[in-house]
Coordinates of C-alpha atoms and ligand atoms in Angstrom, one line a residue:
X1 CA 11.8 8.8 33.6
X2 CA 10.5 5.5 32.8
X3 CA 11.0 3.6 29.3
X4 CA 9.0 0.8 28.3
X5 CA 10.4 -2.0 26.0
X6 CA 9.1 -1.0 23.0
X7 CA 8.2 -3.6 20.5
X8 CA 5.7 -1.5 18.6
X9 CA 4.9 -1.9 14.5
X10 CA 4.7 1.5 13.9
X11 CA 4.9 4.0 14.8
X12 CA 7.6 2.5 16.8
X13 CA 10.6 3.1 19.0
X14 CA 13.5 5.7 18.0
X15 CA 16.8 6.1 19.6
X16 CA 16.8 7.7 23.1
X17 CA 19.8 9.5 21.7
X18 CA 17.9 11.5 19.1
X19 CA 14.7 11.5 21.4
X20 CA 16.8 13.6 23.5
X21 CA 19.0 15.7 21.3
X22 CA 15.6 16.8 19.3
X23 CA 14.5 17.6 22.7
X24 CA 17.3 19.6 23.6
X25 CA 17.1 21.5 20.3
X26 CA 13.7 22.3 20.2
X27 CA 13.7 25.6 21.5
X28 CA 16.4 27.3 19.6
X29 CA 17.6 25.4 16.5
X30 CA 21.4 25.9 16.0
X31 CA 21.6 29.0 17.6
X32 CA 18.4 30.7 15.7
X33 CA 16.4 31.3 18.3
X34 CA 13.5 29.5 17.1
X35 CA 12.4 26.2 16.9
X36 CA 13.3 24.5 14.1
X37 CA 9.1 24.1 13.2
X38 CA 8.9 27.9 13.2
X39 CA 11.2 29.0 10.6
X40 CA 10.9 29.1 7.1
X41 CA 11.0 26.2 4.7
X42 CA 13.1 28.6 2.8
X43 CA 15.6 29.7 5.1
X44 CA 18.8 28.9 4.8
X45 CA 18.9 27.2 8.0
X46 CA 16.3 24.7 6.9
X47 CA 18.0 24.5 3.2
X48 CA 21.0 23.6 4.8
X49 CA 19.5 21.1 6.9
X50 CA 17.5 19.4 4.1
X51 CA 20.6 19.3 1.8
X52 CA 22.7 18.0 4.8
X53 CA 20.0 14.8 5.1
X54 CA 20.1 14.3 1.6
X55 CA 23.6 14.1 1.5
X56 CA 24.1 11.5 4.4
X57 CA 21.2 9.3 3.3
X58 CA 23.1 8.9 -0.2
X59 CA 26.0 8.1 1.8
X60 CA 24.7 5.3 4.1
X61 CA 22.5 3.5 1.2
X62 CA 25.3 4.3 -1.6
X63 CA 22.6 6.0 -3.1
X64 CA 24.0 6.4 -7.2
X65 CA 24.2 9.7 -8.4
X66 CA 21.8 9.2 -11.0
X67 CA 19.1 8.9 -8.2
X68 CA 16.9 11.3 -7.0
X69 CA 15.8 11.7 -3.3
X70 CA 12.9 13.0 -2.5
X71 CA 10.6 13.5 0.7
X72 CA 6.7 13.4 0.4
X73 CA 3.7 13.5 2.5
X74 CA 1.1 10.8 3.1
X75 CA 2.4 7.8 4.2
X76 CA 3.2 4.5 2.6
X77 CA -0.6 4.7 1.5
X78 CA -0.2 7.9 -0.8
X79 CA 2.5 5.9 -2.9
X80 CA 0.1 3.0 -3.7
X81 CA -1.4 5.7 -5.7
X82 CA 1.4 7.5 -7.0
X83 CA 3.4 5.2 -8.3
X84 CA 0.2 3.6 -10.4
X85 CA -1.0 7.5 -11.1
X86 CA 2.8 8.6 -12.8
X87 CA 3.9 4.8 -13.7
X88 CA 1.1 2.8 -15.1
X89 CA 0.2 3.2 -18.4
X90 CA -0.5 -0.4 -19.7
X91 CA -0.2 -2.9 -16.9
X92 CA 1.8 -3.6 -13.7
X93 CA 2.8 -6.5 -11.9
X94 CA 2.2 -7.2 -8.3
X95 CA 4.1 -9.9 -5.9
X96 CA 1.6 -10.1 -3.0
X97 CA 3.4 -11.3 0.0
X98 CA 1.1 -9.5 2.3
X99 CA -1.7 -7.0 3.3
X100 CA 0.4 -3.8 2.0
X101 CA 1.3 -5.0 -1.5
X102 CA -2.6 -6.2 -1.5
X103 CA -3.0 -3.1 -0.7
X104 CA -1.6 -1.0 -3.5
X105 CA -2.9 -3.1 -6.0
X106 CA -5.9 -2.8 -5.6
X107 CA -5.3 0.9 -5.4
X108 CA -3.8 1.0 -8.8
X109 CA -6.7 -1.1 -10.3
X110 CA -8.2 2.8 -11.0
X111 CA -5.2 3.9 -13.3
X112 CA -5.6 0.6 -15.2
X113 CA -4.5 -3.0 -15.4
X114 CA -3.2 -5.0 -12.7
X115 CA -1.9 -8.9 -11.6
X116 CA -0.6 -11.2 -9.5
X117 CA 3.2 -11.9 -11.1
X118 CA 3.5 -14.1 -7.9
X119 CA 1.4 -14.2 -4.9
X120 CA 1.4 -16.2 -1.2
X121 CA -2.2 -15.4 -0.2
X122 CA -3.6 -18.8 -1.0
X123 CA -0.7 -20.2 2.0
X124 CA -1.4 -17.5 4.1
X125 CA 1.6 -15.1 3.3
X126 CA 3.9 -17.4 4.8
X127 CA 6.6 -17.1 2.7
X128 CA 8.5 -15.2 0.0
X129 CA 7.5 -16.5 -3.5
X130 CA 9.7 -17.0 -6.5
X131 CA 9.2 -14.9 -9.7
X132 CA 9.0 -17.1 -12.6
X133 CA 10.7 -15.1 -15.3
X134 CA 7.2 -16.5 -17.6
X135 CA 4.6 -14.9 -15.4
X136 CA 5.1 -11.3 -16.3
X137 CA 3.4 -10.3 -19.0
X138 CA 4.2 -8.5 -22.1
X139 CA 3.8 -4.8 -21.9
X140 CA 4.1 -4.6 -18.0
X141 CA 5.1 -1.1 -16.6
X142 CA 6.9 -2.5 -13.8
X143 CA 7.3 -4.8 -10.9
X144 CA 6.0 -4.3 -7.7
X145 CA 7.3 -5.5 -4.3
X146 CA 7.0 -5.5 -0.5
X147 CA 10.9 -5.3 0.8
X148 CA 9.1 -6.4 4.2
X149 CA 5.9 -7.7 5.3
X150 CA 5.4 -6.0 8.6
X151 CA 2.1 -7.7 9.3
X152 CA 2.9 -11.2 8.2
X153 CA 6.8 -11.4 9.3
X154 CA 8.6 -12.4 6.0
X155 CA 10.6 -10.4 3.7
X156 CA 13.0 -10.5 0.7
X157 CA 16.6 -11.7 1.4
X158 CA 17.8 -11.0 -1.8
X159 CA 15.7 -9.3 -4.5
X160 CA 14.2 -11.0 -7.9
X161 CA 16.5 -9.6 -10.9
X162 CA 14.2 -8.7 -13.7
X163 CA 14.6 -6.6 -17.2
X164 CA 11.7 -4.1 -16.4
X165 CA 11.6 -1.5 -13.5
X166 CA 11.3 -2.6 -9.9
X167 CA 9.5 -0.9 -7.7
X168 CA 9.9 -1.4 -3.8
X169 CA 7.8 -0.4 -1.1
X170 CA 10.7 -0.6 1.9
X171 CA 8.7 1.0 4.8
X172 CA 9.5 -1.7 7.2
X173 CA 13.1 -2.1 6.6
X174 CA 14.4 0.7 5.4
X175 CA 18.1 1.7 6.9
X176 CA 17.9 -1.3 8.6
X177 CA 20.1 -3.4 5.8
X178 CA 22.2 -2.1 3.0
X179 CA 19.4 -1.6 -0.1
X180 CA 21.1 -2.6 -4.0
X181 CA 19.6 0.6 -5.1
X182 CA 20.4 0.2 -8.4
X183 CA 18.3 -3.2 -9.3
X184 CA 15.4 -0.5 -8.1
X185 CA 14.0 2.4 -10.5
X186 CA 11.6 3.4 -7.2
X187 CA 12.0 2.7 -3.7
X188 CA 9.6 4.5 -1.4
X189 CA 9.5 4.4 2.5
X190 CA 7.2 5.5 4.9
X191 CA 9.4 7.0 7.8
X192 CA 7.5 5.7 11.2
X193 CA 9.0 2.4 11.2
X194 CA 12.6 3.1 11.3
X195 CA 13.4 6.3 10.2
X196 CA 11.2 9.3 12.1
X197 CA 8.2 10.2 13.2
X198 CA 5.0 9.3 10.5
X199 CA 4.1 12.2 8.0
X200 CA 7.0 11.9 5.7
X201 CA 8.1 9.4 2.9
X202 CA 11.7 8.9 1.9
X203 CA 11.7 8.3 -2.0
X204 CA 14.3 7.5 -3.9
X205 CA 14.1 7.5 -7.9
X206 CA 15.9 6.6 -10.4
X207 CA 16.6 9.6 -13.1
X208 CA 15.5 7.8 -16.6
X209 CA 12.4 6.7 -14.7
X210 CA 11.1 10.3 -14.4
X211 CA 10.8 10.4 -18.7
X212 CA 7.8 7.6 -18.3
X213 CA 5.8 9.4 -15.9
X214 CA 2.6 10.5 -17.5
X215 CA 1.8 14.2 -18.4
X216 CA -1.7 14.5 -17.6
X217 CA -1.2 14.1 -14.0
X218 CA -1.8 17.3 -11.0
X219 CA 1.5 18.7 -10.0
X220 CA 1.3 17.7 -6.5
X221 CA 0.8 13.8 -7.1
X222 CA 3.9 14.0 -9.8
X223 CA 7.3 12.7 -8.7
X224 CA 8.8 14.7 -11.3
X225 CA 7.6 18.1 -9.4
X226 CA 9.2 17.0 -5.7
X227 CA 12.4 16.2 -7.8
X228 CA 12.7 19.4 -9.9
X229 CA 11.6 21.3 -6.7
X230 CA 14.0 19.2 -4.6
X231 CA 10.9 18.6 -2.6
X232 CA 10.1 22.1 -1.6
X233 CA 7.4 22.8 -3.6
X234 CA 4.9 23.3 -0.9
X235 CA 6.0 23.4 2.6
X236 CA 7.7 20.2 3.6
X237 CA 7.3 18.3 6.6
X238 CA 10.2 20.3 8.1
X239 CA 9.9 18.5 11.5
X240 CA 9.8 15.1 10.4
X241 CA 12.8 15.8 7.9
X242 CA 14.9 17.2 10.8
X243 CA 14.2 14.1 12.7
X244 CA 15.6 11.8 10.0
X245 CA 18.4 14.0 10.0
X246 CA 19.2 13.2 13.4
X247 CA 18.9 9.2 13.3
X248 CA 20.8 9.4 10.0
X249 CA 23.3 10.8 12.3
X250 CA 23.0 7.9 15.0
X251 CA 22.7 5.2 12.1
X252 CA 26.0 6.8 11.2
X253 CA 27.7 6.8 14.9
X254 CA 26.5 3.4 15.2
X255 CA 28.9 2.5 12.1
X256 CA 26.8 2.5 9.4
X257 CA 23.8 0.5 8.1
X258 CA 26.4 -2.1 7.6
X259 CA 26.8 -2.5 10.7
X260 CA 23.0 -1.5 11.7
X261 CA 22.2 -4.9 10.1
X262 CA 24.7 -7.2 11.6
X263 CA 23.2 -5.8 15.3
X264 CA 19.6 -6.3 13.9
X265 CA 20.4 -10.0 12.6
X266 CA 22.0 -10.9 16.0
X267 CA 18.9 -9.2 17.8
X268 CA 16.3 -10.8 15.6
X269 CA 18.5 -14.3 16.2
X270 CA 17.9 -13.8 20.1
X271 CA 14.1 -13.9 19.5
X272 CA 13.9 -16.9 16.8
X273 CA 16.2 -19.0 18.5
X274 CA 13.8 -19.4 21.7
X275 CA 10.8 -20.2 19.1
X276 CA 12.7 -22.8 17.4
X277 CA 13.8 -24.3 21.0
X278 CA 10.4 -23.7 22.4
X279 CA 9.3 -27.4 21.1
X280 CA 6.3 -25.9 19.6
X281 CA 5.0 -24.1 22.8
X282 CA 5.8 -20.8 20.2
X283 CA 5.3 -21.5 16.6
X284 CA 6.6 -18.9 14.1
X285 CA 4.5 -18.0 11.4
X286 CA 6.7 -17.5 8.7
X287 CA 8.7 -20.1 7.1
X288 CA 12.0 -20.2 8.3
X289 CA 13.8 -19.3 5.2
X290 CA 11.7 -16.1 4.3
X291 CA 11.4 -14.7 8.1
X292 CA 12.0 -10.9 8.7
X293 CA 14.9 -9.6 10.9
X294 CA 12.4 -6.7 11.7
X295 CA 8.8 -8.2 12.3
X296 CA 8.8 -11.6 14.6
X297 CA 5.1 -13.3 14.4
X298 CA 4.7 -16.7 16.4
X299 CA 1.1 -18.1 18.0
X300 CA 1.1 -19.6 21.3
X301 CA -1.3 -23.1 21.1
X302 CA -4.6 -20.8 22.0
X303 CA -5.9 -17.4 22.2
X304 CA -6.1 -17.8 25.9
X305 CA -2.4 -18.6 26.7
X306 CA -2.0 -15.4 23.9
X307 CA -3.9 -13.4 25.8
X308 CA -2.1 -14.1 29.5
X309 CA 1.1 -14.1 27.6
X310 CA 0.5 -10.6 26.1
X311 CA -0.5 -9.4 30.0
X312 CA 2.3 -10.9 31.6
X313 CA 4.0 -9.5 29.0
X314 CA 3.0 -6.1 30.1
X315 CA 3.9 -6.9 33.6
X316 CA 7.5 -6.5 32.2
X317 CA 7.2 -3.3 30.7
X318 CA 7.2 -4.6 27.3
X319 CA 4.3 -3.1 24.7
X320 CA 3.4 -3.9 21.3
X321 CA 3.7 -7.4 21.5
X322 CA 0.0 -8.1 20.3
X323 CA -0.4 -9.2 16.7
X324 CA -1.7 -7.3 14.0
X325 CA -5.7 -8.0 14.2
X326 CA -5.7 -9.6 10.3
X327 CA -2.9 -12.4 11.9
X328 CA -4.1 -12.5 15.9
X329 CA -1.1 -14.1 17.6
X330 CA 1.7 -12.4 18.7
X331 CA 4.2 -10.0 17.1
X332 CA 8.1 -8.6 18.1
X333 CA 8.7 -5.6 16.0
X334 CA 13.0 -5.0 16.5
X335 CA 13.2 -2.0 14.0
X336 CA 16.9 -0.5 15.0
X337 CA 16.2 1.3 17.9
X338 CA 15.4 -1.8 19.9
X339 CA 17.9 -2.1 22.2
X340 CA 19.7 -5.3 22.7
X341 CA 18.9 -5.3 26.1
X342 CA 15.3 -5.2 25.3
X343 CA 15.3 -8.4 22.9
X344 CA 17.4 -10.1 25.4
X345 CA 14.8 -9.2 28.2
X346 CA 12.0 -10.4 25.5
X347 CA 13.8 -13.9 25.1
X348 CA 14.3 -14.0 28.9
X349 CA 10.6 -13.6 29.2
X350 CA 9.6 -16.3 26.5
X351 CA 12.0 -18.8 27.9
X352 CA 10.2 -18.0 31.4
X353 CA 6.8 -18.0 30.5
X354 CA 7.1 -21.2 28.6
X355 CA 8.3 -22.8 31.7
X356 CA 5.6 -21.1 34.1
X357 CA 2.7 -22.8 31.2
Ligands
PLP1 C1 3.1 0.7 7.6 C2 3.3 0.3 6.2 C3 2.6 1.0 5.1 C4 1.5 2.0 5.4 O1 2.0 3.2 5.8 P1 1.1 4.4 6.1 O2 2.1 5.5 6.3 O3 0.3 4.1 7.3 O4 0.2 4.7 4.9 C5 2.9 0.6 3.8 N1 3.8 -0.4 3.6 C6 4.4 -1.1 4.6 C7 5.4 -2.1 4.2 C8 4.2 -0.7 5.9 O5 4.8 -1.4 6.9

């Protein structure tokens, strides 16, 4: 069997572990004698199961009981509608740090009034911006943010406090630090960065947030109808919630998300320290005080040495490496499944390339 090093932005790698165990299961699901995509959504097999993920994602995020979890369908995209379709009723605020909260506000634009409450676009999404406590505006709905900017390579270290809902989109980073779930009123995360296989959203609500949803909404788009239906109201993405079941299970044998983000610090560490000591020959993009632990973008000095970077780069059985096409350059991606072994063999590489050029 070969495995590549997988550096890939999304959908990206998953443990071998679960790869493996969901393999071995596929078949015959807990002694059923079906797979566990052919039985009902209703069974108690699958009720089980569902309740079972719940339950261990609330106790790896120290999820507050007055939280709802909820699983939808898709993608990260759906919920730059949903949360302006139930949410906005006067205005929302937007902190643009990158192409995804760009993204969603211009998706809410249709359900009413949108703005910039801070925004890095004019410097090229290089960094995380303050929020000035004076740039939201009176009658805002809520707050949205971008936990981490998986195209640009910055993210939030520690989150802005404010006195009005927050509302994160944690796609990119979710399980892969402990989340302060209660400075949020709506977290949403799309699963095929860290979590499972794309086709199911992880959200997590806060109770008194479901009273200002609108009324005049259709059932399906509501958050109110996954939460009273405890997200069975149509047939779930049964396969993708099983799978999250099972890394939930590694996250936990690997000691926790605690300890989840320690390895991914140290991993992400690996990676930046041959940038900084590269004497420019790799120049990050991010400023060094807003840089992601999950997303790594540098630039080589031109396109060219990119390009024979990327291929020798492939020589070594590493993919993904290859910028997103808005940024060019070059991009790591070390969501938790990427292995030590594989950063170290990507830092290897860097330090050996730089000396081959
Ligand atoms: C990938 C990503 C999305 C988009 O997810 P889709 O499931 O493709 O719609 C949204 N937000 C962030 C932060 C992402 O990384």
């Amino acid at each position: 069997m070969k495995r590549v090093h997988n550096f890939n932005a999304g959908p990206s790698a998953m443990p071998l572990s679960v790869l493996q165990e969901v393999q071995a299961e596929f078949l015959d699901y807990a002694g059923t004698g079906m797979s566990v995509i052919e039985m009902s959504h209703r069974s108690d097999s699958y009720q089980t199961l569902q309740a079972e993920t719940e339950t261990l994602l609330r106790d790896l995020l120290h999820i507050p009981k007055d939280y709802h979890i909820v699983f939808m369908q898709g993608g990260g995209s759906m919920q730059f509608v949903m949360h302006a379709l139930n949410f906005l009723h006067c205005r929302g605020g937007y902190i643009n740090t990158g192409v995804w909260s760009d993204k969603a506000m211009k998706a809410a634009a249709a359900f009413g009034e949108v703005y910039e409450v801070a925004s890095t676009k004019a410097e090229g999404f290089t960094h995380i911006p303050r929020v000035l406590p004076q740039a939201i505006k009176a009658q805002t709905d809520y707050i949205y943010l971008t936990s981490n900017n998986t195209i640009h390579g910055t993210q939030w270290q520690t989150y802005p406090q404010v006195d009005i809902p927050l509302f994160g989109d944690l796609s990119s980073d979710f399980l892969s630090r402990p989340i302060p779930i209660s400075q949020f009123d709506l977290i949403f995360a799309g699963a095929q960065k860290n979590i499972g296989p794309a086709g199911v959203v992880v959200g997590i609500i806060k109770d008194t947030l479901l009273d200002k949803a609108k009324r005049d909404i259709p059932d399906m788009l509501r958050y109110d109808t996954y939460v009273k239906h405890h997200s069975v109201y149509n047939t779930p993405p049964v396969f993708c919630i099983y799978f999250i079941y099972k890394v939930l299970q590694w996250v936990q044998q690997q000691g926790g998300v605690e300890k989840i983000a320690q390895r991914n610090k140290e991993k992400a560490d690996m990676i930046y320290e041959v940038i900084d000591q590269s004497n420019g020959f790799y120049r990050g993009h991010a400023d060094i005080q807003s840089r992601s632990v999950m997303n790594i973008t540098f630039h080589l000095a031109t396109p060219e040495l990119e390009k024979m970077f990327l291929q020798a780069s492939l020589q070594n059985n590493m993919i993904g490496l290859k910028g997103h096409r808005l940024l060019g350059g070059c991009r790591a991606s070390l969501y938790n499944a990427v292995t030590e072994e594989s950063c170290a063999s990507l830092a290897t590489f860097m330090k050996s390339f730089q000396q081959a050029h």
